[in-house]
PDB file of C-alpha atoms in Angstrom:
ATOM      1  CA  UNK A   9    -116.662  35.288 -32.093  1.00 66.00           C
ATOM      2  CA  UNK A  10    -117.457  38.271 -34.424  1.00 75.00           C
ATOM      3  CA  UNK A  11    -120.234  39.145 -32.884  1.00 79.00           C
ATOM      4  CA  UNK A  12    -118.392  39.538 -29.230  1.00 81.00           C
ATOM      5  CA  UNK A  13    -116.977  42.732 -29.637  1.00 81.00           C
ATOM      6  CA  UNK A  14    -120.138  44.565 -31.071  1.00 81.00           C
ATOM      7  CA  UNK A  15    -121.570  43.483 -28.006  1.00 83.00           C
ATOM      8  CA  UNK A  16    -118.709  44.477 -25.961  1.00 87.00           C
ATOM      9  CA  UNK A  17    -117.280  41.082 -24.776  1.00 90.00           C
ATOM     10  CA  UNK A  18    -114.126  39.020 -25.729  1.00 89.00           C
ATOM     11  CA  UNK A  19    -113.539  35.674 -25.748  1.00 89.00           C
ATOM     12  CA  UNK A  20    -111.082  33.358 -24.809  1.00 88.00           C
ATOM     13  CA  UNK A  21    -110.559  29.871 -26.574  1.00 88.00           C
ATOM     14  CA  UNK A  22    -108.104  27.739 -25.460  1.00 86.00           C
ATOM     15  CA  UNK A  23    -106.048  26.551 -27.867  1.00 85.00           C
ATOM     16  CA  UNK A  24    -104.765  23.362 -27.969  1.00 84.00           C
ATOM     17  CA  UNK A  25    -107.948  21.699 -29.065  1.00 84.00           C
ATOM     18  CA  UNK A  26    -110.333  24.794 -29.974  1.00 82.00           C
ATOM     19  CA  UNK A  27    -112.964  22.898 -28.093  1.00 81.00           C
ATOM     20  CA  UNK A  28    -113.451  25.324 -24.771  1.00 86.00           C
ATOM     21  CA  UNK A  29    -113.974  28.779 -24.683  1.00 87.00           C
ATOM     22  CA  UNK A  30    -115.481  31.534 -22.280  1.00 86.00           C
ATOM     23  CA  UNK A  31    -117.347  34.669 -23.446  1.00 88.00           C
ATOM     24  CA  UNK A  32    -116.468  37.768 -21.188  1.00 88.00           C
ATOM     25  CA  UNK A  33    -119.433  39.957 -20.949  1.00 90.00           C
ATOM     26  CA  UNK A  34    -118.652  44.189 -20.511  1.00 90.00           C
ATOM     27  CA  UNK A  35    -120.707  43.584 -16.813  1.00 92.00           C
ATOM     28  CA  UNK A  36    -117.564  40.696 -15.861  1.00 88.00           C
ATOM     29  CA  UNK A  37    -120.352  38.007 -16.795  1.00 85.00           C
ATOM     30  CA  UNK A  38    -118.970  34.506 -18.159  1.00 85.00           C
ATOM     31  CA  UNK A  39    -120.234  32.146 -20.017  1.00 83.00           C
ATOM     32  CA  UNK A  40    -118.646  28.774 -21.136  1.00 82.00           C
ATOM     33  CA  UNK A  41    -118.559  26.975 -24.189  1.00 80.00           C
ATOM     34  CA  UNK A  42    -117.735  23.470 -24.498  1.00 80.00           C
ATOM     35  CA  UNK A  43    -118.130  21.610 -27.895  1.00 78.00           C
ATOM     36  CA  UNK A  44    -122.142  21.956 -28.447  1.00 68.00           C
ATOM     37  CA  UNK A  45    -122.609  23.150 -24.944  1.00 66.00           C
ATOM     38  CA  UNK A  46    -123.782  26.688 -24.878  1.00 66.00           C
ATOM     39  CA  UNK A  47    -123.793  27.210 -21.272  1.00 62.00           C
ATOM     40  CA  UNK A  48    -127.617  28.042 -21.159  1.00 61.00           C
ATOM     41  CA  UNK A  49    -127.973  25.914 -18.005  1.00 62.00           C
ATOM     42  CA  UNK A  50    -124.355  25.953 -17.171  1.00 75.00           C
ATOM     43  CA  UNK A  51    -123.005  22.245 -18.129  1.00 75.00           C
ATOM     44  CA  UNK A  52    -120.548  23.345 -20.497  1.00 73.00           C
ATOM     45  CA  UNK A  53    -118.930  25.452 -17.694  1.00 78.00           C
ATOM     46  CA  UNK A  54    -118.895  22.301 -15.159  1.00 79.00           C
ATOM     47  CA  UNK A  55    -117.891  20.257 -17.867  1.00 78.00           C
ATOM     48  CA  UNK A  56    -114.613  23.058 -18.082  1.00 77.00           C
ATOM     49  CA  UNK A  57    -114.407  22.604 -14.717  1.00 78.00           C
ATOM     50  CA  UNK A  58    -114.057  18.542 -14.734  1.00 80.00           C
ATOM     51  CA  UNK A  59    -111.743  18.697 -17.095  1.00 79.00           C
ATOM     52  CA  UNK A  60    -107.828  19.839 -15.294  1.00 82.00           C
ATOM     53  CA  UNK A  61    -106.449  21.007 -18.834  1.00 83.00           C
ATOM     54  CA  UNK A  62    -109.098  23.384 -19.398  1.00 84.00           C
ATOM     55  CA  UNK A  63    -109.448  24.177 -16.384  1.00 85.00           C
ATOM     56  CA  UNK A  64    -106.021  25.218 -15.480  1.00 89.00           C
ATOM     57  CA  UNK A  65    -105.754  27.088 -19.145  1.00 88.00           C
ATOM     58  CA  UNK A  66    -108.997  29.227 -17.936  1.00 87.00           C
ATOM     59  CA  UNK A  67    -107.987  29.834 -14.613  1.00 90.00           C
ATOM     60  CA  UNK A  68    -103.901  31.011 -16.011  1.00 92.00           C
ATOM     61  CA  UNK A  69    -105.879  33.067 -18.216  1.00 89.00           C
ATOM     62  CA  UNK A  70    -106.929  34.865 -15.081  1.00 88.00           C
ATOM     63  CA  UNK A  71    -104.709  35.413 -13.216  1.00 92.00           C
ATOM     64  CA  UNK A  72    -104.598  32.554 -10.269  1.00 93.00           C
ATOM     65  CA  UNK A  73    -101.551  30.818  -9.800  1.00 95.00           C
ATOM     66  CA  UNK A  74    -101.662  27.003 -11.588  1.00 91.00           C
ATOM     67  CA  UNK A  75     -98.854  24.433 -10.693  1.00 85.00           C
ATOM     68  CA  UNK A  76     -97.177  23.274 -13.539  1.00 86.00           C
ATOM     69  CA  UNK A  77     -98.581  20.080 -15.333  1.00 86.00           C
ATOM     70  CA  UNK A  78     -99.399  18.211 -18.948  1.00 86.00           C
ATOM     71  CA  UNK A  79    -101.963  16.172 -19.773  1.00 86.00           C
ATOM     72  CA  UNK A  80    -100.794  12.928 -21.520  1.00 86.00           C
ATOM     73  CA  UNK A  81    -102.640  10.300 -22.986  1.00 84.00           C
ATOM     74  CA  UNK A  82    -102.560   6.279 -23.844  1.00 82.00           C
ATOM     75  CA  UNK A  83    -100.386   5.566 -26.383  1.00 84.00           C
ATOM     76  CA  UNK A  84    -103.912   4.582 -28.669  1.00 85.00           C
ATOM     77  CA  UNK A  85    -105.473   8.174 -28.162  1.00 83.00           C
ATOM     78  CA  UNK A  86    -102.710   9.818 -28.628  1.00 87.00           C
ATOM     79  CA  UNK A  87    -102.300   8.378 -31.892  1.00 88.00           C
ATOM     80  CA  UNK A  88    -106.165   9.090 -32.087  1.00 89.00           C
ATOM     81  CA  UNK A  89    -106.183  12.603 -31.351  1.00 85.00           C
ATOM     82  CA  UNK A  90    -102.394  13.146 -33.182  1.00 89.00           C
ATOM     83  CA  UNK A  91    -100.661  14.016 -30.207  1.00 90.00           C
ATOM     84  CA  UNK A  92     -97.016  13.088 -29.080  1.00 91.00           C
ATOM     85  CA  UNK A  93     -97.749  13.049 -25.096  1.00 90.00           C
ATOM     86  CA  UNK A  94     -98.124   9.665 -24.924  1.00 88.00           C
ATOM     87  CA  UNK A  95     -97.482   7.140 -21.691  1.00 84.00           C
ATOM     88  CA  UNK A  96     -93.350   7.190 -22.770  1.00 85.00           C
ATOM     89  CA  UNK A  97     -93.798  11.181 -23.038  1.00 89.00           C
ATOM     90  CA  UNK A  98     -95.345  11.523 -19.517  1.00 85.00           C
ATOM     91  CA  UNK A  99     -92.834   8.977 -17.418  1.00 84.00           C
ATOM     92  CA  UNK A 100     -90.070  11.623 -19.049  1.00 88.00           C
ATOM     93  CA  UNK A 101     -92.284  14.288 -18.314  1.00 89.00           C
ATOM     94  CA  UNK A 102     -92.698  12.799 -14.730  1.00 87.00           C
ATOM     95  CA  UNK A 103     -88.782  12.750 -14.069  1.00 88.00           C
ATOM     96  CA  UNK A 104     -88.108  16.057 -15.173  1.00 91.00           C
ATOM     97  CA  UNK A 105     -90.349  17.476 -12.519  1.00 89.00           C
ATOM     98  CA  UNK A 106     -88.992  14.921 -10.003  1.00 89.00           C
ATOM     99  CA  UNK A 107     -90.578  11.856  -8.392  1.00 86.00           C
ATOM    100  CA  UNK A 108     -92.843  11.708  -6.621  1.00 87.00           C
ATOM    101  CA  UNK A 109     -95.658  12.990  -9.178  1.00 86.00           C
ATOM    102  CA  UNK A 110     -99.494  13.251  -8.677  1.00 83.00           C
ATOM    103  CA  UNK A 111    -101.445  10.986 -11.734  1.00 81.00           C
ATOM    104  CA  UNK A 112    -104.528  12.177 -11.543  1.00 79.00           C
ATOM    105  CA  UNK A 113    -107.704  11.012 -14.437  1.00 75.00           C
ATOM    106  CA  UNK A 114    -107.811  14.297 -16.536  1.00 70.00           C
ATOM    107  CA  UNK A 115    -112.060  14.227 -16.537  1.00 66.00           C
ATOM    108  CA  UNK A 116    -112.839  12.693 -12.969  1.00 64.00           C
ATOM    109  CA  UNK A 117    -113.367  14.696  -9.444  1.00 68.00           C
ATOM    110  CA  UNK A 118    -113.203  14.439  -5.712  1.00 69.00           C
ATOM    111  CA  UNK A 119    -110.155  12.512  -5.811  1.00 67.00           C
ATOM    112  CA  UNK A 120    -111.110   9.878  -7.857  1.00 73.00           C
ATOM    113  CA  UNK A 121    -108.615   7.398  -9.550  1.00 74.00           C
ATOM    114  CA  UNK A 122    -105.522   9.755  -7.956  1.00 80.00           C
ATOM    115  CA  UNK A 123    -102.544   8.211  -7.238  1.00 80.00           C
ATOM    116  CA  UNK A 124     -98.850   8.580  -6.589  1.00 82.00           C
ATOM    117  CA  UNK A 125     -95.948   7.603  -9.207  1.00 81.00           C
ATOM    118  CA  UNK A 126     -92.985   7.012  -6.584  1.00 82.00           C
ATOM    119  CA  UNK A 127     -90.832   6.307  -9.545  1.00 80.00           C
ATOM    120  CA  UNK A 128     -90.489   5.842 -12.819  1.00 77.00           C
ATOM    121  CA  UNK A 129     -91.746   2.066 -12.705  1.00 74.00           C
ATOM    122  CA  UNK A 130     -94.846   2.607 -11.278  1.00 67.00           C
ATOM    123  CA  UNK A 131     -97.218   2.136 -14.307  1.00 58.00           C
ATOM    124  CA  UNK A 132     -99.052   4.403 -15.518  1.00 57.00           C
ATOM    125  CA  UNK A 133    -100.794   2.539 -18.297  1.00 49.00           C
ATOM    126  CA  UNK A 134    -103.647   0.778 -16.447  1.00 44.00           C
ATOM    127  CA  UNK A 135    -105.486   3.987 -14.908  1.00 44.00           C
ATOM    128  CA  UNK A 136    -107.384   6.082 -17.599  1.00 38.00           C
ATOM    129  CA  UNK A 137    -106.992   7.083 -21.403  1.00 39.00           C
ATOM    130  CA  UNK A 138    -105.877  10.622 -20.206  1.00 45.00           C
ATOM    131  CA  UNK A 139    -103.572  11.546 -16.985  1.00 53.00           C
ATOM    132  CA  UNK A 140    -102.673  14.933 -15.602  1.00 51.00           C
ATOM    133  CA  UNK A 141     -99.029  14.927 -14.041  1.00 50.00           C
ATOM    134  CA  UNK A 142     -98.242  17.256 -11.364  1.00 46.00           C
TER     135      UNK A 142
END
């Protein structure tokens, strides 16, 4: 991160977790970080990709148009990972944007484990240790 501007780029960690960030080259060249990934052969940007929190943090950060959403986890991570957006959280979440909602698993792709939450009984709890409403 110090070195960035001596070399005339910037980065851009998101942060909620401090995990992801991007390095902005001078020439508009990006590459991702993601934990130990240094994006030499480009997993730690795919691995940005998978994941809808990051990736709709890195795409705001840009510019494009992201429709509004929170991640929210079992009630057992969230405890984990000391956060309050837990199973409860997202159902209230869920009815303040007005049923029905898209649950989607926060790290899968091609529409895998999406559903729809009609209402606020359909359960949530059974389909992944982190959702994405929308």
């Amino acid at each position: 991160m110090k070195l960035a501007p001596k070399v005339g780029a910037r980065v851009i960690v998101e942060p909620e977790w401090g995990v992801a960030a991007q390095i902005i080259y001078r020439n508009g060249l990006v590459r991702s970080l993601r934990f130990y990934s240094l994006d030499l052969n480009h997993i730690a940007s795919a691995d940005i990709a998978k994941d809808k929190d990051y990736a709709k943090f890195f795409m705001k950060k840009k510019g494009y148009s992201v429709i509004p959403g929170e991640t929210v986890f079992k009630d057992s991570w969230a405890k984990t990972v000391k956060s309050n957006r837990t199973i409860s959280y997202g159902k209230k979440y869920a009815k303040k944007l007005g049923y029905p909602v898209i649950v989607k698993p926060n790290s899968q792709s091609q529409g895998s484990g999406v559903c729809v939450a009609w209402n606020e009984k359909d359960s949530f709890e059974t389909k992944t240790e982190r959702f994405y409403f929308e």
